[in-house]
Short mmCIF file of C-alpha atoms and ligand atoms in Angstrom, two decimals:
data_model
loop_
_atom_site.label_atom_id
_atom_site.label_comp_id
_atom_site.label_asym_id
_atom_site.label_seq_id
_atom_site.Cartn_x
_atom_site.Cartn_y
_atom_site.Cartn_z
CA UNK A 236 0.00 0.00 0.00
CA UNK A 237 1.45 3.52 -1.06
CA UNK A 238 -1.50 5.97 -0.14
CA UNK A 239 -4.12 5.80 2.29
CA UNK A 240 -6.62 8.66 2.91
CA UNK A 241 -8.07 9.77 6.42
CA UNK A 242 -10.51 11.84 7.70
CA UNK A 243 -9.75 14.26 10.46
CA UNK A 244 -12.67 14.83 12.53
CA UNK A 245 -12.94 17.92 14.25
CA UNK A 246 -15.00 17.62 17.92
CA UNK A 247 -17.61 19.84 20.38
CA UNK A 248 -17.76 19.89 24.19
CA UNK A 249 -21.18 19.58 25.05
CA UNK A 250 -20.18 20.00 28.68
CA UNK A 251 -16.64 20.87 29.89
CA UNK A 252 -15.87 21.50 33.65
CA UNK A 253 -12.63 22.58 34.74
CA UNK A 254 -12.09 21.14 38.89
CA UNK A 255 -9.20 22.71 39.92
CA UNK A 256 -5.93 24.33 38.93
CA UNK A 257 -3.35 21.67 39.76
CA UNK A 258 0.23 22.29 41.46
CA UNK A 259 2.13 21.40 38.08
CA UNK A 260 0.20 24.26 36.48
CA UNK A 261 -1.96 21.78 34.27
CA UNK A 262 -5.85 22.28 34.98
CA UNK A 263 -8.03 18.98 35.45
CA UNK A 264 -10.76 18.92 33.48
CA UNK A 265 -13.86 16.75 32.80
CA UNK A 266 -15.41 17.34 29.81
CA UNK A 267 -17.91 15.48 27.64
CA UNK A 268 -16.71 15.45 23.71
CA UNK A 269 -18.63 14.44 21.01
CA UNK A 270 -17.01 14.27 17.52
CA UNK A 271 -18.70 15.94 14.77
CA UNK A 272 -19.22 15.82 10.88
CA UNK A 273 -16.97 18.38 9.44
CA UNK A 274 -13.56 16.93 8.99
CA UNK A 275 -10.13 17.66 7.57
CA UNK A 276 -8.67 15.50 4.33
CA UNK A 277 -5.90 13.76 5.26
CA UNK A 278 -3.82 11.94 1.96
CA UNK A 279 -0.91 10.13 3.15
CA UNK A 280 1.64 9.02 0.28
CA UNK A 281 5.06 6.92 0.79
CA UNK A 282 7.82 6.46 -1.55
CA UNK A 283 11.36 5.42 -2.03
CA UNK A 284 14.08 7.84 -1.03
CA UNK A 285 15.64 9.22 1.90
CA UNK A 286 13.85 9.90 5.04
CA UNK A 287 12.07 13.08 4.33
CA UNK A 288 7.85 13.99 5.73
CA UNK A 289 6.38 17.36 3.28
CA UNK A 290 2.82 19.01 4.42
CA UNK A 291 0.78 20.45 1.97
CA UNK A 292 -2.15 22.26 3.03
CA UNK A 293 -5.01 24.78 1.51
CA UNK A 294 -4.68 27.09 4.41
CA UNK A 295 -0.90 28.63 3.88
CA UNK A 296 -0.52 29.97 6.87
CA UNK A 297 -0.20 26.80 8.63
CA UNK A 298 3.23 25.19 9.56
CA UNK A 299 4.48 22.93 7.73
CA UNK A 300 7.40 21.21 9.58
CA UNK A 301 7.69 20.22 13.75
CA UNK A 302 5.17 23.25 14.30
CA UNK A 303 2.58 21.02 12.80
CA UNK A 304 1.38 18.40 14.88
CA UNK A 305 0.62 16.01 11.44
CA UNK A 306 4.40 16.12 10.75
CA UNK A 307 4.72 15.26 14.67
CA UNK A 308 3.03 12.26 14.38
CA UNK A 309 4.32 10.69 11.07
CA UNK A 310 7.96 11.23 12.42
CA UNK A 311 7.54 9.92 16.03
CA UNK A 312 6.32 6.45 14.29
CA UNK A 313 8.80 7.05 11.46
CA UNK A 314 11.86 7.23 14.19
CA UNK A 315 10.32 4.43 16.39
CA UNK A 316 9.97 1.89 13.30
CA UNK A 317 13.09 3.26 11.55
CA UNK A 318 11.03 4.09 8.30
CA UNK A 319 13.60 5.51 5.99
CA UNK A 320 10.97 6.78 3.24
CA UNK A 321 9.45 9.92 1.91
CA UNK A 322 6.39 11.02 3.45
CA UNK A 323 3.94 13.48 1.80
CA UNK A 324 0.65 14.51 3.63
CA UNK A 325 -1.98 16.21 2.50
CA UNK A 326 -3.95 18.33 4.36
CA UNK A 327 -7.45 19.73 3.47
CA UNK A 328 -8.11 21.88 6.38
CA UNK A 329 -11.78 22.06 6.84
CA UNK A 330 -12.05 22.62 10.72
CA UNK A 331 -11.70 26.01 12.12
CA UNK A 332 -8.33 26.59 13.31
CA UNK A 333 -7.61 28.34 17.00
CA UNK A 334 -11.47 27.50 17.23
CA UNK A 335 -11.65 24.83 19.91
CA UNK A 336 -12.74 21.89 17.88
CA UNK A 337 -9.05 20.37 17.95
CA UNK A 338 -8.25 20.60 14.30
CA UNK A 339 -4.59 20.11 14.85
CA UNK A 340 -5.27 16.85 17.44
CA UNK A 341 -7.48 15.67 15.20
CA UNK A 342 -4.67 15.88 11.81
CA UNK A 343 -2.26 14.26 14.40
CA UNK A 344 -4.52 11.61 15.70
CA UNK A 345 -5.43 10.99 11.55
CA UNK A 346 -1.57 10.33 11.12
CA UNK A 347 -1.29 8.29 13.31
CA UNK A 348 -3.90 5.95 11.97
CA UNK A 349 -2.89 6.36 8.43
CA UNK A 350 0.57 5.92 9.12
CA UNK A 351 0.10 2.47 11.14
CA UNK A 352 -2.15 1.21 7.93
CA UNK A 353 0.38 2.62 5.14
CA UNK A 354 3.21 0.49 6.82
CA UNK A 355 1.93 -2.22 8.21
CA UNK A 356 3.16 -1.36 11.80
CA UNK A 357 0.34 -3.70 13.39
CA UNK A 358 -0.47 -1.14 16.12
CA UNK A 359 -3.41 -1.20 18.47
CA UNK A 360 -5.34 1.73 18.91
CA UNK A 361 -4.45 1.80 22.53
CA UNK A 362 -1.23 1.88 20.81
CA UNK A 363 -1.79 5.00 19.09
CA UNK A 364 -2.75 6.35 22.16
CA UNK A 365 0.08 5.98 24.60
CA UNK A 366 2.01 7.40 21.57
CA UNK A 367 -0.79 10.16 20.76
CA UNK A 368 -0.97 11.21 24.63
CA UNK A 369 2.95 12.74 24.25
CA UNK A 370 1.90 15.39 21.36
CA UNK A 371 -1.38 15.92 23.21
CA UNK A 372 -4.25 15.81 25.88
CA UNK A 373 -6.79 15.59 23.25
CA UNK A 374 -5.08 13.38 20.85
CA UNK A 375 -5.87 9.96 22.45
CA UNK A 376 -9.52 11.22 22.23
CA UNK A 377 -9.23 11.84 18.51
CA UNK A 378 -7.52 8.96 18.01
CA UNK A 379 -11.00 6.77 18.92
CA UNK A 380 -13.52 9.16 18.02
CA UNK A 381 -17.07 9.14 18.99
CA UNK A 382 -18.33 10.56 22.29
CA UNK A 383 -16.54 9.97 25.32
CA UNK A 384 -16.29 11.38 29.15
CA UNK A 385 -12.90 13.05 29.11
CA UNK A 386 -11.26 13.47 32.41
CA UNK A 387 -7.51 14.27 34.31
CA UNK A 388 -6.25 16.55 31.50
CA UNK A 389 -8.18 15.16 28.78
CA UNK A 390 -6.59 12.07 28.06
CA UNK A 391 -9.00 9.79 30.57
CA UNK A 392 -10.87 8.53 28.68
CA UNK A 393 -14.72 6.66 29.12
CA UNK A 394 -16.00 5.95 25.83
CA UNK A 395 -20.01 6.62 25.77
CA UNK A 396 -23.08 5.57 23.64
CA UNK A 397 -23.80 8.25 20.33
CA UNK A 398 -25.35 11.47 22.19
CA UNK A 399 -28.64 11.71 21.00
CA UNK A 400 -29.29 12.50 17.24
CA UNK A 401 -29.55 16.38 16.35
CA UNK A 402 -28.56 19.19 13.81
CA UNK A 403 -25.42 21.49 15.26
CA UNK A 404 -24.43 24.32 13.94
CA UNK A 405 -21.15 26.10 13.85
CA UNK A 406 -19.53 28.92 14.07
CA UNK A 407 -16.96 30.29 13.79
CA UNK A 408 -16.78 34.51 14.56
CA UNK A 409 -13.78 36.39 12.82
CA UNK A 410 -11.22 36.22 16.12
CA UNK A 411 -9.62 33.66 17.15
CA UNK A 412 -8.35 32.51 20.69
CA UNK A 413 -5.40 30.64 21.68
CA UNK A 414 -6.41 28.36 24.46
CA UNK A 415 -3.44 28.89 26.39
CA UNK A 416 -4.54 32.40 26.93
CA UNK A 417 -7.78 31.40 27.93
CA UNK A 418 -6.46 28.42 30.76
CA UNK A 419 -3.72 30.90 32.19
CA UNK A 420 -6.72 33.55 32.73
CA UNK A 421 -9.08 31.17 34.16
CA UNK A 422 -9.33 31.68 37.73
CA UNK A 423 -10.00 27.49 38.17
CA UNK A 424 -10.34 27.88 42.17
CA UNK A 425 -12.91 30.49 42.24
CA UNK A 426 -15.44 29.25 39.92
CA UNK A 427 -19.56 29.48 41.01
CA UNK A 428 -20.47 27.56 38.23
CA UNK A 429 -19.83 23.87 37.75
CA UNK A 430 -22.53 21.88 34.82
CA UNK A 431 -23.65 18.80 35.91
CA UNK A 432 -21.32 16.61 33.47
CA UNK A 433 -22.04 13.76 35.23
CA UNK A 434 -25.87 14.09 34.69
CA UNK A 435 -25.40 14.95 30.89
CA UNK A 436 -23.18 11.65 31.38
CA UNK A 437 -26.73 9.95 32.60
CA UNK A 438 -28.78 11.39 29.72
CA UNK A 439 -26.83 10.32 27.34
CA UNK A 440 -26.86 7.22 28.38
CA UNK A 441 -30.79 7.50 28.15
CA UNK A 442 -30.68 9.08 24.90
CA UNK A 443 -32.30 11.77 26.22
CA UNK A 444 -31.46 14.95 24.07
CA UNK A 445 -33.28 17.98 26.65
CA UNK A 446 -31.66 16.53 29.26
CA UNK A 447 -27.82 16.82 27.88
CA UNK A 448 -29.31 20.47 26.32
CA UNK A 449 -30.30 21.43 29.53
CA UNK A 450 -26.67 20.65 30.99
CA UNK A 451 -24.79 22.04 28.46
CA UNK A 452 -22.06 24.34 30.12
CA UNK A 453 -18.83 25.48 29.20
CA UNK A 454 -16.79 27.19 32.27
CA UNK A 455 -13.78 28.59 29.67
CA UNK A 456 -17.09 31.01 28.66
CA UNK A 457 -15.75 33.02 31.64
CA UNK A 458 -12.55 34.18 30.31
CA UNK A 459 -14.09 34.28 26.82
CA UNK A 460 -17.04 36.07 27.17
CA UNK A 461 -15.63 38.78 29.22
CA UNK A 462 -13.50 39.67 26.85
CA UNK A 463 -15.45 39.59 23.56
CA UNK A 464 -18.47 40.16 22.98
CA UNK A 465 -18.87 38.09 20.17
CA UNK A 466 -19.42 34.53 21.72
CA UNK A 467 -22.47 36.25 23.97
CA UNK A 468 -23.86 37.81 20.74
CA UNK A 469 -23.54 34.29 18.63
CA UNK A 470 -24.98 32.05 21.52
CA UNK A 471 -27.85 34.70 21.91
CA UNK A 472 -28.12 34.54 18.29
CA UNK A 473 -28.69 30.87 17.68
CA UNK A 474 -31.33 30.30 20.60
CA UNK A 475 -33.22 32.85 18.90
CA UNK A 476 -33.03 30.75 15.92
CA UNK A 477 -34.00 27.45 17.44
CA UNK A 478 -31.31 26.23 19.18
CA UNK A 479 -32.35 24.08 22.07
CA UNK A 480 -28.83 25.90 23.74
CA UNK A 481 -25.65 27.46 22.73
CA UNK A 482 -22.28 27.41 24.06
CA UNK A 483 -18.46 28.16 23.06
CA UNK A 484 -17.00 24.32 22.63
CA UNK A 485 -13.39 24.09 24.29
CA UNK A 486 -11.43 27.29 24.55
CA UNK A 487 -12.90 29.24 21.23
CA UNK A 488 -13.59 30.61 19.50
CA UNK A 489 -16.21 28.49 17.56
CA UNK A 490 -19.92 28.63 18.92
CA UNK A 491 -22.36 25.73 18.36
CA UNK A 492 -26.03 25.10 18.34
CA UNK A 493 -28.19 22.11 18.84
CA UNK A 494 -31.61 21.54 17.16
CA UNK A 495 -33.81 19.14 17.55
CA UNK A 496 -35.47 19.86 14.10
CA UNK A 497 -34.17 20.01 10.60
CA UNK A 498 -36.07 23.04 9.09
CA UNK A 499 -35.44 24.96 12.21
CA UNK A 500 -31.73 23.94 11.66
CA UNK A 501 -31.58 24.70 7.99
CA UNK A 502 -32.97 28.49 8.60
CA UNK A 503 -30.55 29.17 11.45
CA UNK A 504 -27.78 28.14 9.55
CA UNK A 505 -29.00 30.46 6.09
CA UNK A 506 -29.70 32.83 8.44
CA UNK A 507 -26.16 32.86 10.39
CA UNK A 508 -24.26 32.27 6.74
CA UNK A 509 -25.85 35.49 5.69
CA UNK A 510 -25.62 37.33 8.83
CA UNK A 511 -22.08 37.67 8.19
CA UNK A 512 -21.12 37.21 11.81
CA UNK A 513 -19.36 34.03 11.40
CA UNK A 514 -16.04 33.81 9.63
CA UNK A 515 -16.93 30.13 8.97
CA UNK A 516 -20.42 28.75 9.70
CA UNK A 517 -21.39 25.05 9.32
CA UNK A 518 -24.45 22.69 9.50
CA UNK A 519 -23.90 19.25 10.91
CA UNK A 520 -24.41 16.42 13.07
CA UNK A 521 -22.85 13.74 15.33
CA UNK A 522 -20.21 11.27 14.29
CA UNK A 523 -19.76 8.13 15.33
CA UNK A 524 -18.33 5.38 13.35
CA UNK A 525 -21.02 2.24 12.09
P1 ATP B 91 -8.06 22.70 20.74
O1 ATP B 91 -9.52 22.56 20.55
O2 ATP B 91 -7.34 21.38 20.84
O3 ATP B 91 -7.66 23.70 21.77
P2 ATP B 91 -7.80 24.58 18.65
O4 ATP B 91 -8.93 24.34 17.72
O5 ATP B 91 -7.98 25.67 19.64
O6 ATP B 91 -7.47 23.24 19.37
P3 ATP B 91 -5.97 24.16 16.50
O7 ATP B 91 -6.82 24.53 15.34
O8 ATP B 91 -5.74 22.73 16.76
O9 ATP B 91 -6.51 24.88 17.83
O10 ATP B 91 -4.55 24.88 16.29
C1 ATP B 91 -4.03 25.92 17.05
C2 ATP B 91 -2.65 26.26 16.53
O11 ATP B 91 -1.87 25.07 16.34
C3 ATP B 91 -2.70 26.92 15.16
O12 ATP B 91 -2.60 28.30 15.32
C4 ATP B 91 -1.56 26.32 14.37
O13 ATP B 91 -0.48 27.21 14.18
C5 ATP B 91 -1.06 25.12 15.17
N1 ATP B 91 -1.19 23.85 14.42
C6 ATP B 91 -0.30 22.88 14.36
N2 ATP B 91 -0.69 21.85 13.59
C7 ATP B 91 -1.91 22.19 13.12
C8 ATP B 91 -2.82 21.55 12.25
N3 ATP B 91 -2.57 20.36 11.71
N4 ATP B 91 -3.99 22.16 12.00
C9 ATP B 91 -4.26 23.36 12.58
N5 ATP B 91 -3.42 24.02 13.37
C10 ATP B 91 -2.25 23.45 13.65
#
């Protein structure tokens, strides 16, 4: 085999609680991730010659080397398994990027699958994982996909049934916010506000859509929506338009939606494309694989 395509997934967090601010600096989190239908193109070709692993991607601004986490991926397993080939990827970035739907985790977590395929390396996914876990907290989740209970720093995971079937829109506003910024001006120990995750962990077990809707909670909003406007004005926006609720999903700056009708869905999302308050704006739905 000499090419193998992937596709990236990007993810929302229906719920995500952060408990505390921990000595090492890192914040624990428990969050509840669901992975969604938009997703990133991910072409992986080998061929004879020296060791060498090229990006090419649609959105030019992106690294191409170590600062991308696709080229991370391909050359930890490259090193381990002493691969001495050329490597191209391509990447057709579809995902918002700096938009907390982990775009780059999910590329990574892509590579790593492809990779394992296009050379026969015979790894598990809890494999991929252990290896995934080293370029990031997310990228284990990515790795599997799906909808899972994330908890410690994001790389516990507890892999759930499908949350309950809906429309979600996104969006995407014209900033966007590095998520360090937003966890070093969280202030983790003084939070009012925790969402029930472990509730929206119970309805989704009962496929019960209101009752994850009415648990939906994001505590980064804190940092986020003090400080632009924007996210208020978009969440405000699509529960006027239907949305059973609205919140930011992971650190920004991409707002989502969930409807639990398709018309309804289909006018907020002409209406938000047109609005012109969205920098990207998508219609879509859960993914999970079978
Ligand atoms: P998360 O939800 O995990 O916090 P994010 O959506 O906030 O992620 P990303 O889109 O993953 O953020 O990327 C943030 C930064 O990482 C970008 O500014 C970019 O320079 C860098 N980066 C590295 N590799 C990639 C990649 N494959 N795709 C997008 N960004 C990448």
């Amino acid at each position: 085999m000499y090419f193998v395509k992937e596709r990236a997934h990007g993810k929302i967090n229906v719920g995500l609680d952060v408990l505390r601010k921990r000595e090492d600096g890192y914040h624990e989190v428990k969050m509840v991730m669901q992975t969604v239908g938009i997703y990133d193109g991910i072409d992986i070709t080998r061929s004879p010659g020296e060791r060498e692993i090229t990006i090419e991607t649609n959105l030019k601004y992106l690294p191409t080397g170590e600062g991308n986490l696709a080229y991370r991926a391909a050359n930890m397993l490259m090193e381990e398994f002493g691969i001495n080939e050329k490597v191209h990827i391509k990447m057709k970035k579809m995902i918002p990027v700096a938009a907390g739907m982990a775009g780059g985790s999910a590329d990574c977590a892509a590579v790593f699958r492809g990779v394992n395929k296009l050379f026969n390396l015979g790894l598990s996914l809890q494999d991929l994982k252990e290896r995934g876990v080293k370029l990031g907290a997310d990228v284990p989740y990515c790795i599997e996909e799906g909808t899972a209970l994330c908890e410690g720093i994001g790389e516990k995971l507890t892999t759930l049934p499908p949350m309950p079937d809906c429309r979600i829109i996104l969006v995407k506003p014209h900033i966007n916010i590095s998520t360090k910024y937003v966890y070093e001006n969280l202030r983790a120990n003084e939070l009012t506000y925790h969402p029930d995750i472990d509730g929206m962990v119970c309805a989704i077990k009962n496929n019960d859509l209101y009752g994850v809707t009415d648990r939906m909670g994001n505590v980064l909003e804190t940092v986020t929506e003090t400080e632009y406007g924007i996210i208020t004005e978009l969440k405000d926006k699509l529960k006027k338009m239907g949305a059973v609720n609205a919140i930011m999903s992971g650190s920004g700056s991409t707002v989502f939606g969930i409807y639990d009708d398709n018309d309804k869905a289909m006018e907020a999302y002409k209406y938000m494309k047109e609005s012109g308050l969205g920098r990207q704006v998508y219609i879509t739905e859960p993914y999970n694989k079978q």
